[in-house]
Amino acid sequence: MIQSVDRAVRVLGVLHGARRISLSELSARLELPPSTVHGIVKTLVAHGMVVQDRASAQYRLGPAVLKLGTVYLHTLELRAHAAAWADELAARTGLAVRTGVLMLDEVLVVHHSPRPDGSRQMPEVGIVIPAHACALGKAALAYLPSRARALLGDGPLRSMTAETITEPAGFSDHLNRVRADAYAVEQEEAVLGECGAAAPVFDASGALAGAVGVVVPMSEWPASDLVRTAVRDTARAISRELGADGWPGTFA
């Protein structure tokens, strides 16, 4: 591992979580000397990855980060193939649909089909959700046993709500059930009032590509058999378009 690159990535990670932060705070969080952090930040500023607010002198992520993210989303094969199927799933179930990919211990939403009832909804492309607390993450982790073990190796998982499964043994058993059904659910584990159901998507090599699922209001939980069938059908259809020979596919 190249130390300077590792530190630059850590700087971006802190800025992502803090939104705006001073050099001294950034140095404290990274446990690095201010002079070291200043050199890294100055380089990132030169490349547009970080910008400094003139009034407060605080730092925040720059436009180059958005540019890279946009390029990633537009070139992501999963997103390209999932869009039409996700819209169809939303129309079929009357629910909002998210397509996501696993990034370390979080799920990144790469496509969002709003609930088709005409209500005002915030766009969700680009949001991240703790993988252990959402149906998309569970659907992915169930087919990535090494990633699941790494996540559980650090002890109890972070509690998002009182419903979050935090004990490693309990979560491991939960993933076994997900793997048996190729169908994952969560009930208010990440956000109160919000539940979800999801299924895994595989690519031509049989590896996990991501997951697709619906967002279900608590008032409409548990999801019906129609929703379960629709979610699984959609995941199977996207996998087929990505070239997968079978579904749910093989372990990665």
Tab-separated table of C-alpha atoms in Angstrom:
chain	number	residue	atom	x	y	z
A	1	MET	CA	0.000	0.000	0.000
A	2	ILE	CA	1.291	3.469	-0.942
A	3	GLN	CA	1.096	5.604	2.195
A	4	SER	CA	0.467	8.949	0.478
A	5	VAL	CA	-2.386	7.543	-1.597
A	6	ASP	CA	-3.875	5.868	1.461
A	7	ARG	CA	-3.792	9.146	3.370
A	8	ALA	CA	-5.373	11.071	0.490
A	9	VAL	CA	-8.233	8.568	0.336
A	10	ARG	CA	-8.693	8.863	4.094
A	11	VAL	CA	-8.881	12.657	3.771
A	12	LEU	CA	-11.649	12.296	1.175
A	13	GLY	CA	-13.449	9.842	3.429
A	14	VAL	CA	-13.440	12.253	6.366
A	15	LEU	CA	-14.640	15.099	4.150
A	16	HIS	CA	-17.447	12.901	2.854
A	17	GLY	CA	-18.685	12.299	6.368
A	18	ALA	CA	-18.089	15.795	7.778
A	19	ARG	CA	-19.186	17.865	4.756
A	20	ARG	CA	-17.091	20.860	5.936
A	21	ILE	CA	-14.131	20.718	8.297
A	22	SER	CA	-11.120	22.783	9.375
A	23	LEU	CA	-7.533	21.683	8.856
A	24	SER	CA	-7.022	21.179	12.599
A	25	GLU	CA	-10.149	19.007	12.895
A	26	LEU	CA	-9.121	17.008	9.850
A	27	SER	CA	-5.667	16.485	11.333
A	28	ALA	CA	-7.140	15.340	14.640
A	29	ARG	CA	-9.491	12.832	13.016
A	30	LEU	CA	-6.733	11.358	10.886
A	31	GLU	CA	-4.242	11.445	13.774
A	32	LEU	CA	-1.655	13.018	11.479
A	33	PRO	CA	0.473	16.185	11.865
A	34	PRO	CA	-1.217	19.340	10.491
A	35	SER	CA	1.732	19.929	8.154
A	36	THR	CA	1.276	16.482	6.604
A	37	VAL	CA	-2.466	16.926	6.192
A	38	HIS	CA	-1.988	20.405	4.737
A	39	GLY	CA	0.294	19.039	2.015
A	40	ILE	CA	-2.210	16.340	1.086
A	41	VAL	CA	-5.150	18.753	1.081
A	42	LYS	CA	-3.216	21.306	-0.992
A	43	THR	CA	-2.580	18.640	-3.640
A	44	LEU	CA	-6.230	17.583	-3.667
A	45	VAL	CA	-7.287	21.225	-4.020
A	46	ALA	CA	-5.002	21.597	-7.052
A	47	HIS	CA	-6.842	18.700	-8.718
A	48	GLY	CA	-10.324	19.945	-7.821
A	49	MET	CA	-11.004	17.054	-5.454
A	50	VAL	CA	-11.220	19.424	-2.484
A	51	VAL	CA	-12.150	23.112	-2.232
A	52	GLN	CA	-11.630	25.615	0.563
A	53	ASP	CA	-14.401	27.947	1.663
A	54	ARG	CA	-13.071	31.503	1.571
A	55	ALA	CA	-15.192	32.790	4.444
A	56	SER	CA	-14.588	30.000	6.965
A	57	ALA	CA	-11.334	28.534	5.557
A	58	GLN	CA	-12.913	25.112	6.005
A	59	TYR	CA	-12.527	22.345	3.451
A	60	ARG	CA	-15.129	20.318	1.588
A	61	LEU	CA	-15.273	17.909	-1.346
A	62	GLY	CA	-14.735	19.526	-4.741
A	63	PRO	CA	-16.425	19.241	-8.147
A	64	ALA	CA	-13.909	16.714	-9.474
A	65	VAL	CA	-15.339	14.132	-7.055
A	66	LEU	CA	-18.796	14.614	-8.560
A	67	LYS	CA	-17.349	14.327	-12.060
A	68	LEU	CA	-15.715	11.009	-11.233
A	69	GLY	CA	-18.900	9.776	-9.612
A	70	THR	CA	-20.959	10.748	-12.652
A	71	VAL	CA	-18.573	8.949	-14.989
A	72	TYR	CA	-18.742	5.874	-12.760
A	73	LEU	CA	-22.542	5.849	-12.771
A	74	HIS	CA	-22.794	6.323	-16.509
A	75	THR	CA	-20.328	3.535	-17.265
A	76	LEU	CA	-21.680	1.077	-14.733
A	77	GLU	CA	-23.125	-1.844	-16.661
A	78	LEU	CA	-25.496	-2.807	-13.884
A	79	ARG	CA	-27.126	0.625	-13.860
A	80	ALA	CA	-27.528	0.632	-17.624
A	81	HIS	CA	-29.289	-2.723	-17.674
A	82	ALA	CA	-31.292	-2.188	-14.489
A	83	ALA	CA	-32.985	1.116	-15.363
A	84	ALA	CA	-35.855	-0.190	-17.502
A	85	TRP	CA	-36.460	-3.226	-15.296
A	86	ALA	CA	-36.452	-1.081	-12.150
A	87	ASP	CA	-39.045	1.261	-13.649
A	88	GLU	CA	-41.182	-1.749	-14.536
A	89	LEU	CA	-40.830	-3.106	-10.989
A	90	ALA	CA	-41.959	0.243	-9.593
A	91	ALA	CA	-45.010	0.226	-11.854
A	92	ARG	CA	-45.787	-3.411	-10.986
A	93	THR	CA	-45.590	-2.955	-7.216
A	94	GLY	CA	-46.403	0.733	-6.739
A	95	LEU	CA	-43.210	1.069	-4.696
A	96	ALA	CA	-39.937	2.975	-5.068
A	97	VAL	CA	-37.086	0.851	-6.393
A	98	ARG	CA	-33.370	1.047	-5.619
A	99	THR	CA	-30.525	-0.660	-7.433
A	100	GLY	CA	-27.295	-0.764	-5.461
A	101	VAL	CA	-23.730	-2.014	-5.431
A	102	LEU	CA	-21.674	-3.043	-2.422
A	103	MET	CA	-18.761	-0.742	-1.563
A	104	LEU	CA	-16.805	-1.965	1.469
A	105	ASP	CA	-19.402	-1.998	4.268
A	106	GLU	CA	-21.976	0.223	2.540
A	107	VAL	CA	-24.383	0.033	-0.368
A	108	LEU	CA	-24.218	2.771	-2.990
A	109	VAL	CA	-27.542	3.435	-4.730
A	110	VAL	CA	-26.768	3.676	-8.465
A	111	HIS	CA	-30.336	3.870	-9.768
A	112	HIS	CA	-33.586	5.018	-8.202
A	113	SER	CA	-37.084	4.662	-9.621
A	114	PRO	CA	-39.486	6.822	-7.554
A	115	ARG	CA	-42.733	5.512	-6.171
A	116	PRO	CA	-45.164	5.946	-9.115
A	117	ASP	CA	-47.942	7.666	-7.187
A	118	GLY	CA	-47.087	11.223	-8.160
A	119	SER	CA	-45.886	12.132	-4.670
A	120	ARG	CA	-42.877	14.380	-4.229
A	121	GLN	CA	-39.750	12.320	-3.594
A	122	MET	CA	-36.081	13.111	-3.264
A	123	PRO	CA	-33.725	11.576	-5.849
A	124	GLU	CA	-31.609	8.900	-4.166
A	125	VAL	CA	-28.849	8.138	-6.665
A	126	GLY	CA	-25.551	8.447	-4.829
A	127	ILE	CA	-26.806	7.842	-1.297
A	128	VAL	CA	-25.050	5.205	0.798
A	129	ILE	CA	-26.663	2.883	3.354
A	130	PRO	CA	-24.884	0.597	5.836
A	131	ALA	CA	-24.912	-2.796	4.142
A	132	HIS	CA	-25.929	-4.728	7.236
A	133	ALA	CA	-28.986	-2.532	7.796
A	134	CYS	CA	-30.667	-2.694	4.390
A	135	ALA	CA	-32.180	-5.386	2.191
A	136	LEU	CA	-29.885	-4.496	-0.714
A	137	GLY	CA	-26.810	-5.021	1.451
A	138	LYS	CA	-28.060	-8.308	2.846
A	139	ALA	CA	-28.876	-9.600	-0.630
A	140	ALA	CA	-25.285	-8.820	-1.656
A	141	LEU	CA	-23.479	-10.012	1.478
A	142	ALA	CA	-25.307	-13.342	1.417
A	143	TYR	CA	-23.429	-14.204	-1.781
A	144	LEU	CA	-20.105	-12.716	-0.737
A	145	PRO	CA	-19.211	-14.846	2.295
A	146	SER	CA	-15.653	-13.496	2.576
A	147	ARG	CA	-16.944	-9.915	2.676
A	148	ALA	CA	-19.561	-10.902	5.232
A	149	ARG	CA	-16.946	-12.552	7.451
A	150	ALA	CA	-14.744	-9.464	7.253
A	151	LEU	CA	-17.666	-7.265	8.261
A	152	LEU	CA	-18.589	-9.511	11.166
A	153	GLY	CA	-15.002	-9.940	12.309
A	154	ASP	CA	-14.994	-6.546	14.019
A	155	GLY	CA	-17.609	-7.561	16.570
A	156	PRO	CA	-21.143	-6.154	17.014
A	157	LEU	CA	-22.456	-4.208	14.038
A	158	ARG	CA	-23.402	-0.550	14.247
A	159	SER	CA	-26.946	0.020	15.464
A	160	MET	CA	-28.946	2.367	13.235
A	161	THR	CA	-32.295	1.831	14.973
A	162	ALA	CA	-33.593	-0.461	17.686
A	163	GLU	CA	-34.445	-2.975	14.938
A	164	THR	CA	-30.942	-3.284	13.456
A	165	ILE	CA	-29.429	-6.763	13.716
A	166	THR	CA	-26.113	-6.119	15.441
A	167	GLU	CA	-24.941	-9.477	16.814
A	168	PRO	CA	-22.580	-11.294	14.400
A	169	ALA	CA	-24.083	-14.737	15.051
A	170	GLY	CA	-27.623	-13.493	14.492
A	171	PHE	CA	-26.640	-11.636	11.346
A	172	SER	CA	-24.800	-14.672	9.984
A	173	ASP	CA	-27.909	-16.822	10.494
A	174	HIS	CA	-29.963	-14.121	8.790
A	175	LEU	CA	-27.673	-14.215	5.730
A	176	ASN	CA	-28.038	-17.999	5.538
A	177	ARG	CA	-31.798	-17.537	5.179
A	178	VAL	CA	-31.292	-14.854	2.557
A	179	ARG	CA	-28.984	-17.142	0.570
A	180	ALA	CA	-31.498	-19.998	0.727
A	181	ASP	CA	-34.285	-17.825	-0.715
A	182	ALA	CA	-32.311	-15.346	-2.858
A	183	TYR	CA	-34.501	-12.765	-1.149
A	184	ALA	CA	-33.655	-10.326	1.636
A	185	VAL	CA	-35.844	-8.156	3.833
A	186	GLU	CA	-35.345	-5.482	6.464
A	187	GLN	CA	-37.857	-3.836	8.756
A	188	GLU	CA	-36.938	-0.342	9.978
A	189	GLU	CA	-33.300	-1.377	10.427
A	190	ALA	CA	-31.788	1.702	8.764
A	191	VAL	CA	-34.589	4.285	8.923
A	192	LEU	CA	-37.692	4.274	11.109
A	193	GLY	CA	-40.840	3.938	9.048
A	194	GLU	CA	-39.006	2.362	6.115
A	195	CYS	CA	-38.712	-1.319	5.229
A	196	GLY	CA	-37.281	-3.083	2.214
A	197	ALA	CA	-37.050	-6.235	0.142
A	198	ALA	CA	-34.310	-7.078	-2.349
A	199	ALA	CA	-32.742	-9.822	-4.452
A	200	PRO	CA	-29.208	-10.340	-5.802
A	201	VAL	CA	-28.076	-9.660	-9.368
A	202	PHE	CA	-25.253	-11.630	-11.036
A	203	ASP	CA	-23.072	-11.020	-14.089
A	204	ALA	CA	-21.789	-13.220	-16.913
A	205	SER	CA	-19.045	-14.712	-14.727
A	206	GLY	CA	-21.541	-15.753	-12.072
A	207	ALA	CA	-20.196	-13.146	-9.664
A	208	LEU	CA	-22.430	-10.809	-7.727
A	209	ALA	CA	-23.001	-7.532	-9.589
A	210	GLY	CA	-25.311	-5.841	-7.072
A	211	ALA	CA	-28.887	-6.015	-5.899
A	212	VAL	CA	-32.282	-4.575	-6.729
A	213	GLY	CA	-35.115	-4.011	-4.302
A	214	VAL	CA	-38.162	-2.060	-3.260
A	215	VAL	CA	-38.680	0.470	-0.471
A	216	VAL	CA	-41.780	-0.377	1.541
A	217	PRO	CA	-43.418	2.024	4.031
A	218	MET	CA	-43.946	0.456	7.454
A	219	SER	CA	-47.684	1.004	6.984
A	220	GLU	CA	-47.559	-1.467	4.066
A	221	TRP	CA	-45.317	-4.054	5.725
A	222	PRO	CA	-44.976	-6.995	5.431
A	223	ALA	CA	-44.589	-7.019	1.671
A	224	SER	CA	-47.046	-9.180	-0.223
A	225	ASP	CA	-46.219	-12.340	-2.155
A	226	LEU	CA	-46.734	-10.272	-5.308
A	227	VAL	CA	-43.882	-7.983	-4.235
A	228	ARG	CA	-41.643	-10.933	-3.403
A	229	THR	CA	-42.258	-12.510	-6.808
A	230	ALA	CA	-41.792	-9.210	-8.643
A	231	VAL	CA	-38.483	-8.438	-6.915
A	232	ARG	CA	-37.066	-11.887	-7.651
A	233	ASP	CA	-38.293	-11.782	-11.262
A	234	THR	CA	-36.621	-8.402	-11.755
A	235	ALA	CA	-33.290	-9.552	-10.297
A	236	ARG	CA	-33.407	-12.643	-12.517
A	237	ALA	CA	-34.183	-10.557	-15.623
A	238	ILE	CA	-31.339	-8.088	-14.991
A	239	SER	CA	-28.945	-10.986	-14.350
A	240	ARG	CA	-29.971	-12.542	-17.647
A	241	GLU	CA	-29.259	-9.269	-19.477
A	242	LEU	CA	-25.836	-9.117	-17.828
A	243	GLY	CA	-25.087	-12.577	-19.255
A	244	ALA	CA	-25.552	-14.754	-16.171
A	245	ASP	CA	-26.191	-18.396	-17.087
A	246	GLY	CA	-28.325	-19.043	-14.040
A	247	TRP	CA	-29.884	-17.379	-11.032
A	248	PRO	CA	-29.219	-16.806	-8.185
A	249	GLY	CA	-25.763	-17.685	-9.498
A	250	THR	CA	-22.591	-18.804	-7.801
A	251	PHE	CA	-20.722	-17.553	-4.769
A	252	ALA	CA	-17.977	-14.977	-5.319
